[in-house]
mmCIF file of C-alpha atoms and ligand atoms in Angstrom:
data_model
loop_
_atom_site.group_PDB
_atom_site.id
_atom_site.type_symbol
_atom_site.label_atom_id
_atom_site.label_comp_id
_atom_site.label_asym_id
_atom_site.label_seq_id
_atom_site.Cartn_x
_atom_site.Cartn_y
_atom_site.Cartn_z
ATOM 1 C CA UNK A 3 114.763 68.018 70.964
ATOM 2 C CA UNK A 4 114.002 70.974 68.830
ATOM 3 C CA UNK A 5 116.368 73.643 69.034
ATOM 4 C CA UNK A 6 114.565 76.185 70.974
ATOM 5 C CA UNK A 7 113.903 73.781 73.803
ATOM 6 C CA UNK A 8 117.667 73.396 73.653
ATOM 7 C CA UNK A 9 118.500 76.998 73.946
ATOM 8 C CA UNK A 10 115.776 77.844 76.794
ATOM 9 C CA UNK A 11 117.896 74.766 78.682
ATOM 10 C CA UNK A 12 120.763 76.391 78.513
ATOM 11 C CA UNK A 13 119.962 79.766 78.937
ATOM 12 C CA UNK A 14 120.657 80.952 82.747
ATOM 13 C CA UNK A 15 118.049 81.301 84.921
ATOM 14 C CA UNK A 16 117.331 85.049 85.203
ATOM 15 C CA UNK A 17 117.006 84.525 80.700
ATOM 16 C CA UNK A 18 114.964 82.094 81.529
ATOM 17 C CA UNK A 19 112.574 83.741 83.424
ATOM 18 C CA UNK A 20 112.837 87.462 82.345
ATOM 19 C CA UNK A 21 114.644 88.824 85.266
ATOM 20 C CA UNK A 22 117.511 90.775 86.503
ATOM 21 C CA UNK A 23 118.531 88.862 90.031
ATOM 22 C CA UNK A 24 118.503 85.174 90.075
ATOM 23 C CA UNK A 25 115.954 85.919 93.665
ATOM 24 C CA UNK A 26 112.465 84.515 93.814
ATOM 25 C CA UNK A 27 109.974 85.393 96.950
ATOM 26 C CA UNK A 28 108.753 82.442 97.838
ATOM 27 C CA UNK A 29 105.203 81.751 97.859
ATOM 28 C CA UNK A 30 103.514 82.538 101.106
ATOM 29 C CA UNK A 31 99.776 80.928 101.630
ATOM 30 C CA UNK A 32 97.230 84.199 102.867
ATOM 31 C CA UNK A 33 100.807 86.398 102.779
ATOM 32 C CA UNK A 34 102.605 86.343 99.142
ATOM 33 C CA UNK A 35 99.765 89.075 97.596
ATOM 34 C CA UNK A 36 99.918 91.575 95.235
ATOM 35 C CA UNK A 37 101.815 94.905 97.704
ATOM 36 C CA UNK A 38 105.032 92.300 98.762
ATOM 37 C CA UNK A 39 104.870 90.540 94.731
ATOM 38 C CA UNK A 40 104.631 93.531 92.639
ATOM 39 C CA UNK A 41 107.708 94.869 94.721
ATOM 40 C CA UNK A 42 109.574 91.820 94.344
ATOM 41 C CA UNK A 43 108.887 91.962 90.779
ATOM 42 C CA UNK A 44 109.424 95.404 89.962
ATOM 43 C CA UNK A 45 113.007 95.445 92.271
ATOM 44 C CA UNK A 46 114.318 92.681 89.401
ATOM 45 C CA UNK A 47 113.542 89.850 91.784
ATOM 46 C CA UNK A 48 110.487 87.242 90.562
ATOM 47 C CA UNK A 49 107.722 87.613 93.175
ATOM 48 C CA UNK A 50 105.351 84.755 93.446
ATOM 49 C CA UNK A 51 101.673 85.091 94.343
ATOM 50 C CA UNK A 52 100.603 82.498 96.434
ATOM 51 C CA UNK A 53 97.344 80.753 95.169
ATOM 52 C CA UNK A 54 96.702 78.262 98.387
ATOM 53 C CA UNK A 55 93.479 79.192 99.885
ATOM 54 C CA UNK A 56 92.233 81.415 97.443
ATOM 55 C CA UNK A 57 88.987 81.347 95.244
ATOM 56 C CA UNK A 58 89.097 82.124 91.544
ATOM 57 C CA UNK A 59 87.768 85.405 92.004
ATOM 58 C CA UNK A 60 90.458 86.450 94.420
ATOM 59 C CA UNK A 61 93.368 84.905 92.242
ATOM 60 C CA UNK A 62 92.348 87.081 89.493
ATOM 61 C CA UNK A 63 92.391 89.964 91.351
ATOM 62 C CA UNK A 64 95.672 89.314 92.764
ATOM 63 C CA UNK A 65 97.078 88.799 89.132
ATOM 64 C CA UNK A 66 95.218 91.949 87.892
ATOM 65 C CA UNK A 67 96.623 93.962 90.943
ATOM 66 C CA UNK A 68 99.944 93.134 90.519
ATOM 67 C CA UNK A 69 100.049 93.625 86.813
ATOM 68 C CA UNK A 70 98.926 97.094 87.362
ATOM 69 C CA UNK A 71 101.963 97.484 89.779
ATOM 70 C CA UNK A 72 104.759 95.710 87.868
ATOM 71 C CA UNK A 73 105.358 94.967 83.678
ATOM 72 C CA UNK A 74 107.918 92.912 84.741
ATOM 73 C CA UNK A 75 107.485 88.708 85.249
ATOM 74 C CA UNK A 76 106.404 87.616 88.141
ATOM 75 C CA UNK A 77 104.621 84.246 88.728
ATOM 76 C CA UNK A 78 101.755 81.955 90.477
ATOM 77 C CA UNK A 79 102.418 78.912 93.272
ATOM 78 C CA UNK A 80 99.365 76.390 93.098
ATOM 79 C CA UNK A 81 99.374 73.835 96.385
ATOM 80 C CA UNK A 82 97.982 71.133 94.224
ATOM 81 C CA UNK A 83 95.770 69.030 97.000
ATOM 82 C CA UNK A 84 93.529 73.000 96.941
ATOM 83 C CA UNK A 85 90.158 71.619 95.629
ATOM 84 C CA UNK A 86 89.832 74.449 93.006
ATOM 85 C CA UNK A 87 92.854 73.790 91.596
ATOM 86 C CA UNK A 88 91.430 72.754 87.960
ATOM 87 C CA UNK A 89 89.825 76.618 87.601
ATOM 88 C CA UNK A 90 93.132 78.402 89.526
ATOM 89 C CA UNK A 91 94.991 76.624 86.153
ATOM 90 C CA UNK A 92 91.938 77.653 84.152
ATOM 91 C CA UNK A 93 92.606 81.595 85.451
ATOM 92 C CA UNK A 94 96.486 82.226 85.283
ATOM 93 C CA UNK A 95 96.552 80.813 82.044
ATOM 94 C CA UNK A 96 93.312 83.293 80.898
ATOM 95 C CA UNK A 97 95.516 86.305 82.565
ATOM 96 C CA UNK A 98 98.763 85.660 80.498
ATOM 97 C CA UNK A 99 101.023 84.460 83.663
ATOM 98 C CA UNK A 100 103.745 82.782 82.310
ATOM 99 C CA UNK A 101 105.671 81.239 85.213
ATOM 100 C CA UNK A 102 104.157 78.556 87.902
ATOM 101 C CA UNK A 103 105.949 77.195 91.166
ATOM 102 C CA UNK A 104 103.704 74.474 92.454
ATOM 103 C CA UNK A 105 104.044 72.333 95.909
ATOM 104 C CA UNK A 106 102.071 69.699 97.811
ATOM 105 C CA UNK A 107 101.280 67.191 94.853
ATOM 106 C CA UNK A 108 102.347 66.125 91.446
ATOM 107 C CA UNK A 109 101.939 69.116 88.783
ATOM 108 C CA UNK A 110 101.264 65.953 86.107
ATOM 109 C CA UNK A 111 97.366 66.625 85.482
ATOM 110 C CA UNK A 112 97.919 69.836 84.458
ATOM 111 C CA UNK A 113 101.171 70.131 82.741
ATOM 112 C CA UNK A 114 100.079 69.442 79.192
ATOM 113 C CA UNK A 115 97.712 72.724 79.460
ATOM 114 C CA UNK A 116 100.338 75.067 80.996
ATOM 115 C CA UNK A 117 103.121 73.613 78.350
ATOM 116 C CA UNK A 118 100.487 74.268 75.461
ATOM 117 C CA UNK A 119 100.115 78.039 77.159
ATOM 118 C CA UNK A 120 103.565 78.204 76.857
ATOM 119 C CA UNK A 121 103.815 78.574 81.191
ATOM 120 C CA UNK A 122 107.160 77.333 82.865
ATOM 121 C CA UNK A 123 106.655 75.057 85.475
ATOM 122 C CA UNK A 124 108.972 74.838 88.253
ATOM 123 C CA UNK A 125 107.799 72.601 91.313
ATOM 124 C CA UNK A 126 109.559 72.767 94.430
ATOM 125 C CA UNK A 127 110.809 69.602 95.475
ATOM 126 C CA UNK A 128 112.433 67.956 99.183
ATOM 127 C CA UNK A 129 113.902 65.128 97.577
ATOM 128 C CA UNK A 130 116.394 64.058 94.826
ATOM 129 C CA UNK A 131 113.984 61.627 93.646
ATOM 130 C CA UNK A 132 110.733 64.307 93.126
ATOM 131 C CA UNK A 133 113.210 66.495 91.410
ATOM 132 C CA UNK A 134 114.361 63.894 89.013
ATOM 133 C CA UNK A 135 110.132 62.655 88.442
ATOM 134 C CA UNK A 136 109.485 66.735 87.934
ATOM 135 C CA UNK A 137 112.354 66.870 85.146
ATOM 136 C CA UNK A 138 110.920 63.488 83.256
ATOM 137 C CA UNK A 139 107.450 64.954 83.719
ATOM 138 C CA UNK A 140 108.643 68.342 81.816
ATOM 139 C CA UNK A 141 109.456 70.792 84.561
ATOM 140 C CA UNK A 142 111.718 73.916 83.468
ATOM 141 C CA UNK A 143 113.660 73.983 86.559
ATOM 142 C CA UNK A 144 112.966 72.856 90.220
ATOM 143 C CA UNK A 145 113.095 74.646 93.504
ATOM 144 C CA UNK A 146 115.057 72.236 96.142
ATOM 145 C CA UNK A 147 113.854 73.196 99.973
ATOM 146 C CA UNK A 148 115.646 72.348 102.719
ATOM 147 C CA UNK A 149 113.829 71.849 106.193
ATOM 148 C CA UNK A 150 115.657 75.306 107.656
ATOM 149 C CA UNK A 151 112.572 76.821 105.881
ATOM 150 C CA UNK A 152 109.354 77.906 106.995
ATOM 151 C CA UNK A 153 105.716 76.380 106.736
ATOM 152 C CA UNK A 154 105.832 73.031 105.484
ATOM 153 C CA UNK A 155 108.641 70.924 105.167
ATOM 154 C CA UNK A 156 110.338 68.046 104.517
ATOM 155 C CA UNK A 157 113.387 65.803 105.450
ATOM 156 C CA UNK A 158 116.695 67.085 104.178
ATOM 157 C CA UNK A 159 118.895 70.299 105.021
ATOM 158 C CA UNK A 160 119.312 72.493 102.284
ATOM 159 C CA UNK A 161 123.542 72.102 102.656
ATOM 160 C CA UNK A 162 122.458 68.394 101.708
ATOM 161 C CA UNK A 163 119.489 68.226 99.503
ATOM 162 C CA UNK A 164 121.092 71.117 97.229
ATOM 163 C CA UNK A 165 123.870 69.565 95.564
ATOM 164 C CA UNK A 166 122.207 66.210 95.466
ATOM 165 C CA UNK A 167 119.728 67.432 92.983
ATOM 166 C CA UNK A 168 122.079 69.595 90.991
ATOM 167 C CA UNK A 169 123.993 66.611 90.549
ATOM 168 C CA UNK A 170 120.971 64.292 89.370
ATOM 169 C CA UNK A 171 119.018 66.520 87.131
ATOM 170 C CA UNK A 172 120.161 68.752 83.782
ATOM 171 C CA UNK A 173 117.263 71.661 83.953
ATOM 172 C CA UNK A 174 117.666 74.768 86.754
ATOM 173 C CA UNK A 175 117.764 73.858 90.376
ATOM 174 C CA UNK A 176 116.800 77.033 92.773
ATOM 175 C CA UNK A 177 117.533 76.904 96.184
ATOM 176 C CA UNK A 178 114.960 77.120 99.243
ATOM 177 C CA UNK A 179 115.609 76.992 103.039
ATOM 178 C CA UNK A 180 118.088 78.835 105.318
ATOM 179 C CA UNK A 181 119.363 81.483 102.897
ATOM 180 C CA UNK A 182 118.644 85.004 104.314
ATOM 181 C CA UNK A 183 122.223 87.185 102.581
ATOM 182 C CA UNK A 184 124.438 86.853 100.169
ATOM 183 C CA UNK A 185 126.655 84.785 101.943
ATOM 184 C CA UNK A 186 123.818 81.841 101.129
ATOM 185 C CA UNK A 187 123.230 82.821 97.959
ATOM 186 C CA UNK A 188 127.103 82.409 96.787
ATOM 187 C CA UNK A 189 126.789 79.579 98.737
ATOM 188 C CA UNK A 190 123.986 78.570 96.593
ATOM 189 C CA UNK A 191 125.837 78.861 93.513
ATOM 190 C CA UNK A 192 128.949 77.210 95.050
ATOM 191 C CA UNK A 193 126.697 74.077 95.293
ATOM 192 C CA UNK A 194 125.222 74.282 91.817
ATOM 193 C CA UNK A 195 122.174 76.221 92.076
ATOM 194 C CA UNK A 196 121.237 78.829 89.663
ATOM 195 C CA UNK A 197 118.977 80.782 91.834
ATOM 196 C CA UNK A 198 117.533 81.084 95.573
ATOM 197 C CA UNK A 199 113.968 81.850 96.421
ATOM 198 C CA UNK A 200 113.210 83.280 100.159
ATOM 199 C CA UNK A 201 110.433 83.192 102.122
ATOM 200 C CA UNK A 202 111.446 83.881 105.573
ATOM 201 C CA UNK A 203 113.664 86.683 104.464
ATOM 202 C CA UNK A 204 110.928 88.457 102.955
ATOM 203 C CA UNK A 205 108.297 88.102 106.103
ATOM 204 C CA UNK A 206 110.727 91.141 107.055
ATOM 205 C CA UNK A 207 110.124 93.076 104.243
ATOM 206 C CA UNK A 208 108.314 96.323 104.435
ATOM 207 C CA UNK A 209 105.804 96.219 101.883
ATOM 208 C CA UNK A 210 104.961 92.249 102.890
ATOM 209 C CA UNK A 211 101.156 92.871 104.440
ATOM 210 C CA UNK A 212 101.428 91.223 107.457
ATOM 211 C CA UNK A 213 100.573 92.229 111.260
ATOM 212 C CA UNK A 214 103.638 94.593 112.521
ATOM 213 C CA UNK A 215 103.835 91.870 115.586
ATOM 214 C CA UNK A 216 104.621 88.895 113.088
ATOM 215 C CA UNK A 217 107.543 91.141 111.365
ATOM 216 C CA UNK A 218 108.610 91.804 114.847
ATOM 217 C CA UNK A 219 108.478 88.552 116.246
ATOM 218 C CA UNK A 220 111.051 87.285 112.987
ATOM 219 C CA UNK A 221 113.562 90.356 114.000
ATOM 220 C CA UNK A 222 113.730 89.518 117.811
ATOM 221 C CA UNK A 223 114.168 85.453 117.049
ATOM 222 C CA UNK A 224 117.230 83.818 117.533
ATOM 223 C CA UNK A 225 118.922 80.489 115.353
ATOM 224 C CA UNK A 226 116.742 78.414 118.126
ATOM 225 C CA UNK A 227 113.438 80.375 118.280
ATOM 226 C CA UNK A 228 112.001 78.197 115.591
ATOM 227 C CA UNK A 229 110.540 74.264 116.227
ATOM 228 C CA UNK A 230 108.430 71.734 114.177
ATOM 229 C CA UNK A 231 105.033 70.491 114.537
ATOM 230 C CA UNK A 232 104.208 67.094 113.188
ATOM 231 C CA UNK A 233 100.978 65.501 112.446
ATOM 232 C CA UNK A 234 99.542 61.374 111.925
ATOM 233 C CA UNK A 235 99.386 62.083 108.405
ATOM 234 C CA UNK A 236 102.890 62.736 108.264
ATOM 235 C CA UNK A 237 103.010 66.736 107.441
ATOM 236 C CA UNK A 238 105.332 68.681 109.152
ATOM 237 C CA UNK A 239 105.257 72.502 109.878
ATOM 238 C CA UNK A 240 108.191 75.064 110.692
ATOM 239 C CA UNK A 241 107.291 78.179 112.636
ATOM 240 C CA UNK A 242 108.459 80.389 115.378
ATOM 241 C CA UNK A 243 107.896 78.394 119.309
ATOM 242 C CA UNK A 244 104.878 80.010 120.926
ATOM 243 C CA UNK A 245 102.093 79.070 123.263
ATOM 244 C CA UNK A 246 100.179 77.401 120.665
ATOM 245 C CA UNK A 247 102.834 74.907 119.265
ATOM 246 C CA UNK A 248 103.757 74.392 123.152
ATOM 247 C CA UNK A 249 100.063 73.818 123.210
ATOM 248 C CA UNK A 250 100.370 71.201 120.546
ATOM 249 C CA UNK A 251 102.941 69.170 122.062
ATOM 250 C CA UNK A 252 100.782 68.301 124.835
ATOM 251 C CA UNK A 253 97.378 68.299 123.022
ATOM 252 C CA UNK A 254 98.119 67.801 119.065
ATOM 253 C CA UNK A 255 94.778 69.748 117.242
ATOM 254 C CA UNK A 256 94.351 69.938 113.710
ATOM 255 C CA UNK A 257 93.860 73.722 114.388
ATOM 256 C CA UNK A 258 97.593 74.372 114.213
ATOM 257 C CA UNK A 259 97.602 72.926 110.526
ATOM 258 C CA UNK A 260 94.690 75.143 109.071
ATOM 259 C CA UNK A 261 95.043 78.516 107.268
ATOM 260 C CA UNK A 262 92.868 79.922 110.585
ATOM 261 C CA UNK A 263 95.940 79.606 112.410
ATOM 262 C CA UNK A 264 98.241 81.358 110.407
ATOM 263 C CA UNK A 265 95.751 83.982 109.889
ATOM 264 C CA UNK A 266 95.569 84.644 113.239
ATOM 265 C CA UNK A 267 99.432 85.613 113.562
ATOM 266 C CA UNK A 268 99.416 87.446 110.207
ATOM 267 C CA UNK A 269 96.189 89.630 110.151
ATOM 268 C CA UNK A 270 95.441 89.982 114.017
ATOM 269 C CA UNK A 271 98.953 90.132 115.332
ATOM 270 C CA UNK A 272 98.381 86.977 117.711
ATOM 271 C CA UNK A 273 101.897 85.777 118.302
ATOM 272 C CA UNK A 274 101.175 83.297 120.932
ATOM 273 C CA UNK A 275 97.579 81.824 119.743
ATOM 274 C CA UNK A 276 98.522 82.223 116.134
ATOM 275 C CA UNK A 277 100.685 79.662 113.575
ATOM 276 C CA UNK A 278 104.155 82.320 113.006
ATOM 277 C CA UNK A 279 105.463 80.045 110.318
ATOM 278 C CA UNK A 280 109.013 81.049 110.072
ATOM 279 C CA UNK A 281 112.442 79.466 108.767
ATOM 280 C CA UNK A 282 115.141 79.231 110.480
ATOM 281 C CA UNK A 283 116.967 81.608 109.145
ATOM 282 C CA UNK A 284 114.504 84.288 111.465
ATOM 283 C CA UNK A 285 118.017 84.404 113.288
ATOM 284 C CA UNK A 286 119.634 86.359 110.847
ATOM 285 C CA UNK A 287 117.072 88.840 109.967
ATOM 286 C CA UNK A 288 117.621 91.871 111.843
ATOM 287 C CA UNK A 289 116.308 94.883 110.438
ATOM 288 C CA UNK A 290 113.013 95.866 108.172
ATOM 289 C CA UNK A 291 113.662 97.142 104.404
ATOM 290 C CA UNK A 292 112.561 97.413 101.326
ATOM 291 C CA UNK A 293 112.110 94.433 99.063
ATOM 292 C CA UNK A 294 114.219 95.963 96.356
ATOM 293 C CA UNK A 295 116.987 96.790 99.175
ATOM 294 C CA UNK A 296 116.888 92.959 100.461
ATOM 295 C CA UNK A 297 117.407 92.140 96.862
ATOM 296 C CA UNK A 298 120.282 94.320 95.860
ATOM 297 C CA UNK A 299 122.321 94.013 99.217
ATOM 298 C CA UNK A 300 122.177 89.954 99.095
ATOM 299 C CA UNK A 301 122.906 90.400 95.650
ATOM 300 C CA UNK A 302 126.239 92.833 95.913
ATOM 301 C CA UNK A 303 127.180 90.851 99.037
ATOM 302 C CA UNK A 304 127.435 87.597 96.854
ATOM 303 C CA UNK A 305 129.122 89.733 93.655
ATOM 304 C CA UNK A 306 131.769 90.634 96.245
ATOM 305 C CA UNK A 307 132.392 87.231 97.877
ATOM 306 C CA UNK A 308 132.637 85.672 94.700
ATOM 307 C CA UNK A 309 135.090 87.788 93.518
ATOM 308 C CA UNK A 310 136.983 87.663 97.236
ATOM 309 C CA UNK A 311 136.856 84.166 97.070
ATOM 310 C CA UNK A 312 140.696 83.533 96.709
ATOM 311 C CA UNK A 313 139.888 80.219 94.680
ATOM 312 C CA UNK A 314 141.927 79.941 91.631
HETATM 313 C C1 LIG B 413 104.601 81.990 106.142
HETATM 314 C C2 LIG B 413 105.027 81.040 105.060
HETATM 315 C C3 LIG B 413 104.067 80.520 104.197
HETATM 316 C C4 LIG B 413 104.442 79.672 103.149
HETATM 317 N N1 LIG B 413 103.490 79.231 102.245
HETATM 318 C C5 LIG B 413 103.875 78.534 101.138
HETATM 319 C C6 LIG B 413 102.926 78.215 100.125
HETATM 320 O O1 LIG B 413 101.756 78.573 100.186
HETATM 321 N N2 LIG B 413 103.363 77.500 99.040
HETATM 322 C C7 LIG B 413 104.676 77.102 98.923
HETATM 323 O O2 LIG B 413 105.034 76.450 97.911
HETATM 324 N N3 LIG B 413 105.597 77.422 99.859
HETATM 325 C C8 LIG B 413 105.227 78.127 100.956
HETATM 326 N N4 LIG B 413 106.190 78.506 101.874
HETATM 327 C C9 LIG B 413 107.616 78.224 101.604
HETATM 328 C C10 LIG B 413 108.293 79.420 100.891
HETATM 329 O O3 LIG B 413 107.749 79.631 99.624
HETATM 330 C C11 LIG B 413 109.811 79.230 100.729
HETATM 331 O O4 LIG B 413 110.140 78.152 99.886
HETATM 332 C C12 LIG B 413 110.507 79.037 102.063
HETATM 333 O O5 LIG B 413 110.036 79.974 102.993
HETATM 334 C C13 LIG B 413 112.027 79.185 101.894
HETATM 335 O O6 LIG B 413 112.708 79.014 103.095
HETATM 336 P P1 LIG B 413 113.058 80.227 104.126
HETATM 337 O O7 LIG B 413 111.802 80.447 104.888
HETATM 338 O O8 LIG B 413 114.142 79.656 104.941
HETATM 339 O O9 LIG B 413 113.465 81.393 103.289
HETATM 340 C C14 LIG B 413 105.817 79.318 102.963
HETATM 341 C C15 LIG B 413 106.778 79.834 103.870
HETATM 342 C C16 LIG B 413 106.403 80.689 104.894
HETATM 343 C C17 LIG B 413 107.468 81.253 105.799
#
């Protein structure tokens, strides 16, 4: 191993990245765009842009927009199964991003080209075994998600999956799922991660450029308001109960998968007819701020339990 590699495995995560608060924003298909990424970004958080559903055209917009709103890192999620995915790899790497998350499929194809451009990969991961595959393949770190979160899913709880992988793999683990305050983020650390990335938290952000109903909808649920739609080919979807997953139940459609459906809850405010893909953790979101004040509160709320702890 040549001794850079070393040092850039040993460095913490915010050194490793460029950033001041170990906090990504996690990707958001249609939602994660430039407003709710640059903020992210520029608050000393990492945003993420989400690249699912969008043509090359629009991704380099959205990485041209936020540029012109933050200097600071921020990075790209590709959903691997998108069928442009060759030219999305093609475009970051043209626009000088230097940080990928990826999700739904192996990164393998194209990790010689992002290593070569000098990109760090990290692929979010439900299972011990995927994270250990993504640190043979050459993954800088790996983001474990529990099912708590929102939008797709898989198996394990976050409170399981979490120090599972920290204990099987050497590079960064970040953790996903559940974590909406600083309580979850010491908690985090407590189980060996080095960061957390949010998604849910985030829907309740003010600059995140979704329908005023959707933002709503996440500060009136409750610990229970969430459920889990299923379909044959074994994908499995978190978001807030409404009439259209109640819909489901009786009547499964593929409808309730597509990007249509979330679209409808995000840009046209439909909370019943619409996908409101939502964690969990909806419960504990109460109140709309500002990116950079989610980011500093769960961060001083952690500082202080750590240091409150009373574990010598
Ligand atoms: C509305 C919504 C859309 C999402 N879209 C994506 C996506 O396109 N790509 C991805 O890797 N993760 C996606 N996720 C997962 C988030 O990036 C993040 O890992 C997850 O929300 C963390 O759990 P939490 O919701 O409990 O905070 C999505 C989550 C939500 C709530």
């Amino acid at each position: 191993m040549k001794k850079t590699e070393k040092r850039d495995l040993m460095a913490p995560l915010t050194e490793l990245l460029g950033i001041q608060y170990p906090i990504l924003q996690g990707a958001m298909a249609h939602i994660a765009r430039c407003p709710l990424v640059g903020a992210v970004s520029e608050a000393g958080g990492l945003g993420i842009i989400a690249a699912g559903g969008l043509s090359g055209t629009e991704l380099r917009e959205q990485i041209r927009k936020t540029q012109q709103q933050t200097k600071k890192p921020f990075a790209v999620n590709l959903m691997l199964q998108m069928p442009n995915i060759a030219e999305q790899v093609e475009i970051l790497i043209e626009e000088d991003v230097k940080i990928v998350t990826t999700g739904a499929g192996t990164p393998k194809p194209y990790m010689e080209v992002l290593k070569q451009a000098r990109v760090k990969v990290f692929p979010v991961v439900p299972s011990v075994k995927l994270a250990q595959k993504m640190e043979q393949l050459g993954a800088d770190g790996v983001i474990a998600e529990g099912m708590e979160a929102g939008g797709h899913i898989g198996e394990t709880t976050t409170m399981t999956l979490l120090p599972q992988v920290t204990q099987a793999v050497k590079i960064p683990v970040i953790a996903a799922g559940g974590i909406g305050d600083g309580r979850g983020l010491a908690a985090a650390f407590a189980l060996g991660a080095q960061g957390i990335q949010l998604g849910t938290a985030f829907l309740t952000a003010m600059e995140c450029p979704i329908h005023e109903n959707y933002r709503q909808a996440i500060i009136q649920a409750d610990v229970t308001a969430t459920t889990v739609i299923r379909n044959q080919a074994g994908g499995a979807l978190r978001g807030l109960k409404n009439a259209l997953t109640e819909a489901y139940l009786e009547e499964p459609t593929k409808d309730v998968f597509s990007l249509a459906a979330l679209k409808r809850a995000a840009d046209d405010g439909e909370i019943q007819q619409g996908m409101v893909m939502a964690g969990q953790v909806a419960g504990l979101l109460t109140e709309v701020r500002s990116a950079q004040e989610i980011i500093e509160t769960i961060y001083k709320e952690a500082v202080a339990i750590s240091r409150n702890s009373g574990i010598k």
